[in-house]
Amino acid sequence: MEEVRVRFPPSPTGYLHIGSARTALYNWLFARKHGGKLVLRIEDTDTERSTEVSEKAIIDGLEWLGIDWDEGPYRQSDHLDEHKGSSGRLVADGKAYLCFCTKEELDERRKAAEAKGEMFRYDGTCRSVSIEEREKRLMAGDPFVVRFKVPDGGGSVVFDDVVLGRIEVSHEEIEDFVIVRSNGLPLYILSNAVDDHRDRITHVIRGQDHVTNTPKQVLLYEALGWPLPRFAHMSLTLDPKKAKISKRRHGEVVAVEWYREHGFLPWGFANFIALLGWSGGDDREVYLSREELVQVFTLEGLTRANAVFNYRKGDPKFITDPKAIHINGEHIKNMPLGELVPHARAALEKAGMWDDAWAGAKAGWFEKTVDLLRQRYNLLTDFATLGRPYFSDHFEMEDKAVKKNLRKDAALEQYLPMLADELAAIEPFDLEGTEASVRGLAERLGVKAGLLINAARAAVTGQTVGPGLFDILVILGREKCVVRLRNAVGFI
Ligand code: GLU
């Protein structure tokens, strides 16, 4: 069987956004599934809009997501001669021609067509330019573009799209399109096809925004005598109001970089974007490992309907799709602990809260704490925000914790120091010991254990929710618990 060869050919004109990351991911999944090759090609021929910064941002984004490629990055601009050569071949074979119509002439004809309520398509004026006239005009230095000569005679372009099915466009609907600009530079439509042929691409998996280019590219392949790749045009990613997602409209939240900054795991985020336009045929949403998704991924699973990215206005933390947060949380909770620990460390380092001892003498403690906390967290940043009381002595008491739990009963002013004294004395300071101590004290005082448990949690973490109290006490250790229980009196 023929080797699967796919490509990701971004134009380096901006950051890596969700839509292009999804394209890259599907190509990667397909290549990995079939033991094929993924080619990374930087389509940098639009020199005015291409930047190195953007190229770097795209590559950084791919690397962060763990999307690796087997060939490249190639540069489209390195193959300009070949693109021009193909255009020359088409002209020599009479399958393309030089067009000397000026912009003014074309504008005039367009206006005339519009006045008649017709859509303007290039009318083929220069098809009939004789060789002598062409040479004369070339000698005179008249500017020209190269147009592809769409076959006439009532035929049509037909191809089978993996997602959209059979697509047929009659030749009449396609104008003699430009393949080389008047400045001598080939257009995307030509360069991209030439590169795909040279890179021996077997499957072109790209967004539906390109589906109108495909019939033209099929014509080019046919005219150049090249075999056609399979095409799979993926649905688009829209916002809830059906607008295409874009930075202009939605801001940074459509950039992969935003997710990296806001506590997403690379694979947790990739798992989310995989579901924007693909389904395994069941309700499954979480694929904890890359291998699991590679195994079930098929192009047939690409959905025809456009995907919705549930962008929401409001608190920057929550503007992204809740599903993205939920899936990330599932990864945090269920991934191998050893893989999560370095991410938790990075989050704390970024927040300036990291202590080197947690990678040395206290590594065991750090792992246990991460394991305990992750059951409630959805984002890596939660380790530094919600997790602050566990990793630092400087944390805020939440209002709710003070009002609801510390001020629940004025007598807590006495009870909490009593609990501190108990905990200072018990031996060993472990789960059973701390539990017996809290429950014993409640019994002796004739109060519900819940009163002490909730107040103690508020006292030692400043929070109303969290892991079980005895787990918290043991993780924090005797010393911190005793001090915090005593200090909490100041809030009552
Ligand atoms: N450079 C094009 C883009 O970024 C590639 C389109 C394609 O996949 O053919 O949109």
XYZ file of C-alpha atoms and ligand atoms in Angstrom:
502
model
C 0.000 0.000 0.000
C 1.079 3.535 -0.770
C 2.610 5.472 2.128
C 0.290 8.108 3.601
C 1.811 11.574 3.230
C -0.012 14.606 4.573
C 0.976 18.190 5.098
C 0.376 21.192 7.304
C 1.124 24.314 5.235
C 0.477 27.417 7.345
C 0.921 30.902 5.969
C 3.021 32.686 8.591
C 0.766 35.714 8.828
C -0.364 35.417 12.455
C -0.241 33.284 15.576
C -1.404 29.640 15.598
C -5.142 29.754 16.192
C -7.577 27.047 17.165
C -8.673 26.446 13.577
C -5.197 25.893 12.185
C -4.118 23.900 15.232
C -7.069 21.621 14.561
C -5.993 21.189 10.927
C -2.476 20.336 12.051
C -3.790 17.926 14.659
C -6.023 16.011 12.239
C -3.195 15.683 9.743
C -0.892 14.505 12.508
C -3.418 11.970 13.821
C -3.967 10.632 10.331
C -0.238 10.327 9.633
C 0.431 8.596 12.953
C -2.499 6.247 12.534
C -1.230 5.053 9.159
C 2.466 5.124 9.928
C 2.737 7.914 7.362
C 4.586 11.190 7.155
C 3.559 14.722 8.100
C 5.242 17.472 6.119
C 5.454 20.974 7.576
C 5.580 23.590 4.866
C 5.728 27.292 5.554
C 3.778 29.019 2.796
C 5.684 32.256 2.950
C 5.215 33.540 -0.576
C 3.009 36.421 0.550
C 6.072 38.446 1.470
C 4.091 41.458 2.606
C 2.153 39.572 5.262
C 4.585 36.794 6.216
C 6.724 37.378 9.280
C 9.372 35.420 11.108
C 7.668 36.156 14.399
C 4.554 34.454 13.181
C 6.508 31.497 11.813
C 8.127 31.051 15.195
C 4.792 31.380 16.988
C 3.289 28.670 14.789
C 6.212 26.313 15.342
C 6.202 26.988 19.106
C 2.470 26.272 19.185
C 2.880 22.974 17.335
C 5.742 21.943 19.585
C 3.752 22.807 22.686
C 0.832 20.722 21.457
C 3.192 17.830 20.778
C 2.427 17.812 17.065
C 5.688 16.688 15.534
C 6.416 16.514 11.832
C 8.576 14.176 9.819
C 9.754 16.509 7.084
C 10.384 20.194 6.944
C 9.835 22.906 7.741
C 10.115 23.426 4.012
C 9.665 26.906 2.648
C 7.420 27.604 -0.243
C 9.657 30.515 -1.239
C 12.533 28.068 -1.858
C 10.598 26.609 -4.766
C 9.589 29.711 -6.665
C 11.485 28.631 -9.769
C 9.627 25.364 -9.819
C 6.269 27.147 -9.472
C 7.191 29.461 -12.332
C 8.456 26.472 -14.316
C 5.068 24.786 -14.026
C 3.384 27.937 -15.213
C 5.803 28.078 -18.158
C 5.012 24.479 -19.013
C 1.289 25.192 -18.996
C 1.799 28.195 -21.286
C 4.031 26.173 -23.646
C 1.379 23.432 -23.778
C -1.338 25.969 -24.565
C -3.027 25.293 -21.224
C -2.364 28.753 -19.850
C -1.832 32.116 -21.478
C -0.500 35.586 -20.886
C -3.182 38.139 -20.148
C -2.431 41.803 -20.829
C -5.798 43.214 -19.763
C -5.203 46.136 -17.458
C -6.858 46.659 -14.127
C -8.812 49.577 -15.602
C -10.115 47.461 -18.461
C -11.145 44.702 -16.116
C -12.845 47.155 -13.745
C -14.797 48.604 -16.629
C -15.974 45.198 -17.795
C -16.849 44.251 -14.234
C -18.964 47.380 -13.847
C -20.721 46.753 -17.142
C -21.527 43.174 -16.094
C -22.786 44.335 -12.706
C -24.979 46.967 -14.348
C -26.658 44.105 -16.201
C -27.010 42.231 -12.929
C -24.484 39.605 -14.041
C -21.548 38.225 -12.117
C -18.285 39.140 -13.795
C -15.993 36.337 -14.854
C -12.923 36.969 -16.925
C -14.149 36.807 -20.488
C -11.108 35.237 -22.086
C -10.127 38.290 -24.155
C -6.429 37.412 -24.158
C -6.988 33.786 -25.124
C -6.923 35.015 -28.677
C -3.696 37.038 -28.453
C -1.487 35.685 -31.249
C 2.098 34.605 -30.664
C 3.347 37.580 -32.711
C 1.317 40.036 -30.704
C 2.380 38.425 -27.462
C 6.059 38.774 -28.412
C 5.502 42.366 -29.446
C 3.831 43.260 -26.161
C 6.489 41.458 -24.177
C 9.174 43.412 -26.013
C 7.297 46.611 -25.254
C 7.381 45.645 -21.567
C 3.593 45.534 -21.159
C 2.641 44.054 -17.797
C 0.804 40.734 -17.838
C -0.506 37.976 -15.604
C -0.668 34.287 -16.470
C -4.138 32.769 -16.579
C -5.072 29.136 -16.625
C -7.182 28.220 -19.652
C -10.212 26.463 -18.216
C -11.268 23.835 -20.769
C -14.358 24.804 -22.701
C -16.923 22.522 -24.177
C -19.320 21.939 -21.335
C -17.338 19.566 -19.129
C -16.929 19.712 -15.400
C -14.436 19.110 -12.631
C -15.324 16.176 -10.406
C -13.675 14.922 -7.261
C -14.689 12.869 -4.258
C -14.250 14.639 -0.981
C -13.929 12.412 2.079
C -16.132 14.747 4.126
C -18.383 16.384 1.553
C -18.820 13.548 -0.885
C -18.835 13.976 -4.656
C -18.223 17.541 -5.767
C -18.897 18.571 -9.322
C -18.333 22.056 -10.711
C -18.962 22.802 -14.361
C -16.123 24.440 -16.273
C -18.455 27.280 -17.141
C -18.557 28.336 -13.524
C -14.795 28.674 -13.294
C -13.138 31.697 -14.877
C -9.682 31.601 -16.413
C -7.991 32.148 -13.066
C -4.669 33.858 -12.516
C -1.737 31.613 -11.600
C 1.090 34.178 -11.832
C 0.761 37.828 -10.827
C 1.981 40.767 -12.892
C 5.020 41.043 -10.586
C 6.023 37.548 -11.719
C 5.112 35.843 -8.462
C 3.005 32.687 -8.621
C -0.246 32.607 -6.679
C -1.077 30.305 -3.785
C -3.364 28.236 -5.973
C -0.460 27.186 -8.200
C 2.416 27.068 -5.692
C 0.395 25.005 -3.239
C -0.497 22.412 -5.893
C 3.063 22.232 -7.213
C 4.403 21.770 -3.685
C 1.835 19.132 -2.828
C 2.868 17.221 -5.933
C 6.573 17.525 -5.202
C 6.027 16.509 -1.559
C 4.069 13.474 -2.830
C 1.058 14.371 -0.706
C -1.563 11.639 -0.742
C -4.248 13.355 1.357
C -5.053 17.046 1.496
C -6.871 17.595 4.796
C -7.800 21.251 5.139
C -10.620 23.606 6.068
C -13.748 24.124 4.026
C -12.660 27.703 3.448
C -10.417 26.189 0.749
C -13.021 24.056 -0.961
C -13.572 26.669 -3.666
C -9.888 26.462 -4.565
C -9.968 22.727 -5.036
C -11.698 22.528 -8.443
C -9.105 24.946 -9.796
C -6.295 22.918 -8.286
C -7.792 19.736 -9.710
C -7.682 21.405 -13.137
C -4.018 22.239 -12.559
C -3.200 18.669 -11.539
C -4.948 17.343 -14.615
C -3.283 19.842 -16.937
C 0.137 19.007 -15.505
C -0.554 15.276 -15.753
C -0.268 14.624 -12.036
C -2.267 12.116 -9.970
C -4.821 13.676 -7.642
C -4.462 13.437 -3.873
C -7.572 12.603 -1.823
C -9.255 15.692 -0.465
C -10.925 16.021 2.927
C -12.388 19.440 3.643
C -13.104 19.858 7.313
C -16.015 21.781 8.727
C -15.348 25.266 10.034
C -15.161 26.370 13.644
C -17.782 28.997 14.449
C -18.789 30.894 17.544
C -22.281 30.421 19.039
C -23.568 33.208 16.784
C -22.258 31.329 13.735
C -19.457 33.802 13.066
C -16.082 32.413 12.046
C -13.718 32.560 14.977
C -11.082 35.226 14.662
C -8.766 37.245 16.784
C -10.447 40.439 15.701
C -13.796 39.279 16.985
C -12.873 37.058 19.917
C -9.443 38.215 20.964
C -6.596 36.091 22.236
C -8.848 33.261 23.329
C -8.722 31.795 19.826
C -4.907 31.591 19.936
C -3.214 28.401 21.107
C -0.836 30.563 23.116
C -3.718 31.719 25.333
C -4.311 28.152 26.495
C -0.676 27.669 27.293
C -0.798 30.828 29.415
C -4.039 29.929 31.129
C -3.236 26.580 32.630
C -4.128 24.091 29.923
C -2.214 20.878 29.441
C -0.960 20.536 25.871
C -2.672 17.224 25.310
C -5.745 18.217 27.319
C -6.197 21.142 24.961
C -5.444 19.043 21.879
C -8.121 16.603 23.072
C -10.611 19.488 23.143
C -9.787 20.762 19.662
C -9.896 17.218 18.294
C -13.596 17.207 19.141
C -14.241 20.411 17.193
C -15.213 18.719 13.973
C -14.477 15.070 14.626
C -16.328 12.377 16.506
C -15.420 8.808 17.299
C -19.049 7.855 16.723
C -19.920 7.609 20.418
C -20.238 10.079 23.291
C -16.667 9.692 24.361
C -14.921 12.995 25.009
C -11.799 12.214 26.968
C -8.760 10.592 25.391
C -6.119 10.604 28.065
C -3.269 9.594 25.809
C -2.275 10.451 22.282
C -2.138 6.756 21.405
C -5.795 6.272 22.336
C -6.905 9.017 19.975
C -4.537 7.947 17.194
C -6.096 4.498 17.337
C -9.698 5.601 16.930
C -9.119 8.544 14.577
C -10.497 8.239 11.055
C -11.181 10.824 8.361
C -14.676 9.364 8.124
C -15.238 10.670 11.662
C -14.854 14.275 10.475
C -18.242 15.916 10.877
C -19.996 17.682 8.042
C -21.680 20.214 10.281
C -19.631 23.182 11.418
C -18.282 22.923 14.931
C -19.236 25.453 17.570
C -16.643 26.946 19.824
C -18.663 28.115 22.806
C -16.949 31.414 23.320
C -18.464 33.456 26.144
C -17.949 37.067 27.028
C -16.976 37.966 30.543
C -14.410 36.961 33.139
C -11.201 36.325 31.197
C -10.774 33.044 33.013
C -14.037 31.761 31.697
C -14.322 33.133 28.174
C -13.282 29.878 26.610
C -15.554 26.958 25.898
C -16.544 25.266 29.206
C -15.905 21.966 27.501
C -12.250 22.906 27.055
C -11.992 23.469 30.810
C -13.900 20.313 31.634
C -11.741 18.107 29.403
C -8.587 19.664 30.767
C -9.859 18.907 34.276
C -10.430 15.280 33.360
C -6.837 15.051 32.198
C -5.532 16.695 35.367
C -7.517 14.264 37.506
C -6.739 11.104 35.601
C -3.369 11.407 33.894
C -0.359 9.596 35.356
C 0.708 11.571 38.431
C 4.332 11.525 37.314
C 3.370 13.443 34.190
C 1.311 16.011 36.060
C 3.928 16.854 38.691
C 6.267 18.785 36.341
C 3.295 20.799 35.044
C 2.215 21.667 38.595
C 5.788 22.663 39.332
C 5.894 24.926 36.274
C 2.641 26.595 37.343
C 4.074 27.312 40.799
C 7.363 28.530 39.357
C 5.502 30.906 37.112
C 3.609 32.254 40.097
C 6.882 32.683 42.028
C 5.771 30.105 44.610
C 8.151 27.257 43.921
C 10.420 25.874 46.622
C 13.375 23.756 45.463
C 12.923 21.439 48.424
C 9.811 20.106 46.674
C 12.073 18.563 44.072
C 14.523 17.329 46.728
C 13.916 16.323 50.323
C 10.201 17.083 50.087
C 9.524 15.580 46.678
C 7.296 12.911 48.196
C 5.234 15.539 49.986
C 4.887 17.574 46.804
C 3.624 14.604 44.816
C 1.117 13.678 47.491
C -0.171 17.225 47.659
C -0.549 17.500 43.895
C -2.367 14.172 43.890
C -4.726 15.295 46.647
C -5.505 18.651 45.053
C -5.890 17.555 41.449
C -9.197 15.847 42.157
C -10.772 19.318 42.382
C -8.793 21.241 39.773
C -9.440 21.874 36.096
C -6.536 24.137 35.213
C -2.844 24.032 36.041
C -3.091 27.606 37.262
C -5.441 26.324 39.982
C -2.386 24.898 41.759
C -1.091 28.416 42.270
C -4.440 30.102 42.959
C -6.766 27.685 44.722
C -3.725 25.720 45.866
C -2.012 28.693 47.441
C -2.775 27.778 51.096
C -1.043 24.453 50.516
C 2.105 25.903 49.021
C 2.422 29.213 50.840
C 1.717 30.728 54.215
C 0.495 33.900 52.590
C -3.031 33.278 51.460
C -6.320 35.106 51.690
C -9.222 34.064 53.859
C -12.258 33.874 51.592
C -15.135 36.012 52.824
C -17.491 33.127 52.527
C -15.258 30.900 54.647
C -15.067 33.533 57.373
C -18.787 34.322 57.419
C -20.173 30.873 56.914
C -17.734 28.730 58.822
C -15.634 30.763 61.256
C -18.450 33.023 62.433
C -20.988 30.242 62.504
C -20.748 30.019 66.283
C -19.103 32.639 68.534
C -17.814 29.829 70.734
C -15.430 28.807 67.945
C -13.233 31.527 69.388
C -12.531 29.068 72.220
C -12.946 25.839 70.292
C -10.303 26.484 67.647
C -7.447 27.125 70.117
C -8.601 24.016 72.008
C -8.350 22.043 68.783
C -4.906 23.559 68.180
C -3.780 22.338 71.611
C -5.113 18.860 70.913
C -3.365 18.652 67.578
C -0.151 19.946 69.076
C -0.103 16.980 71.421
C -1.352 13.966 69.461
C 1.038 11.256 68.428
C 1.271 10.282 65.628
C -0.077 13.174 63.630
C -1.824 11.090 60.994
C -5.269 10.585 59.448
C -6.652 8.467 62.274
C -5.097 10.615 64.975
C -6.370 13.918 63.627
C -9.828 12.499 63.013
C -10.065 11.013 66.508
C -8.902 14.294 67.928
C -11.454 16.473 66.094
C -14.345 14.105 66.715
C -13.370 13.554 70.345
C -13.274 17.268 71.009
C -16.679 17.782 69.356
C -18.154 15.070 71.538
C -16.739 16.504 74.711
C -18.011 19.953 73.783
C -21.414 18.570 72.818
C -21.295 20.123 69.336
C -21.620 18.573 65.901
C -18.304 17.414 64.436
C -19.267 19.306 61.238
C -19.021 22.619 63.085
C -15.384 21.985 63.981
C -14.542 20.366 60.658
C -15.815 23.267 58.561
C -14.315 25.879 60.858
C -10.973 24.081 60.885
C -10.936 23.853 57.093
C -11.657 27.570 56.862
C -8.973 28.287 59.441
C -6.179 26.318 57.805
C -6.975 26.985 54.116
C -9.212 30.076 54.103
C -11.619 28.074 51.928
C -15.035 26.455 52.244
C -14.280 23.581 49.934
C -11.310 21.336 49.409
C -10.146 17.841 50.148
C -11.317 16.031 53.306
C -10.219 17.901 56.429
C -8.006 15.146 57.789
C -6.180 14.846 54.493
C -5.646 18.599 54.580
C -4.343 18.552 58.136
C -1.873 15.764 57.447
C -0.655 17.370 54.220
C -0.131 20.736 55.894
C 1.561 19.162 58.890
C 1.141 19.764 62.554
C 3.035 23.009 62.854
C 1.146 24.950 60.199
C -2.203 23.618 61.398
C -1.603 24.681 64.975
C -0.485 28.174 64.010
C -3.330 28.687 61.528
C -5.996 27.444 63.943
C -4.790 29.929 66.537
C -4.520 32.793 64.069
C -8.030 32.194 62.784
C -9.424 33.491 66.067
C -8.647 36.970 64.791
C -11.329 36.530 62.116
C -14.136 35.459 64.408
N -1.285 28.337 3.291
C -2.667 27.969 3.217
C -3.372 28.424 4.492
O -2.721 28.627 5.482
C -2.767 26.475 3.043
C -4.068 25.975 2.624
C -4.034 24.511 2.271
O -4.050 23.686 3.185
O -3.953 24.196 1.109
O -4.560 28.633 4.496
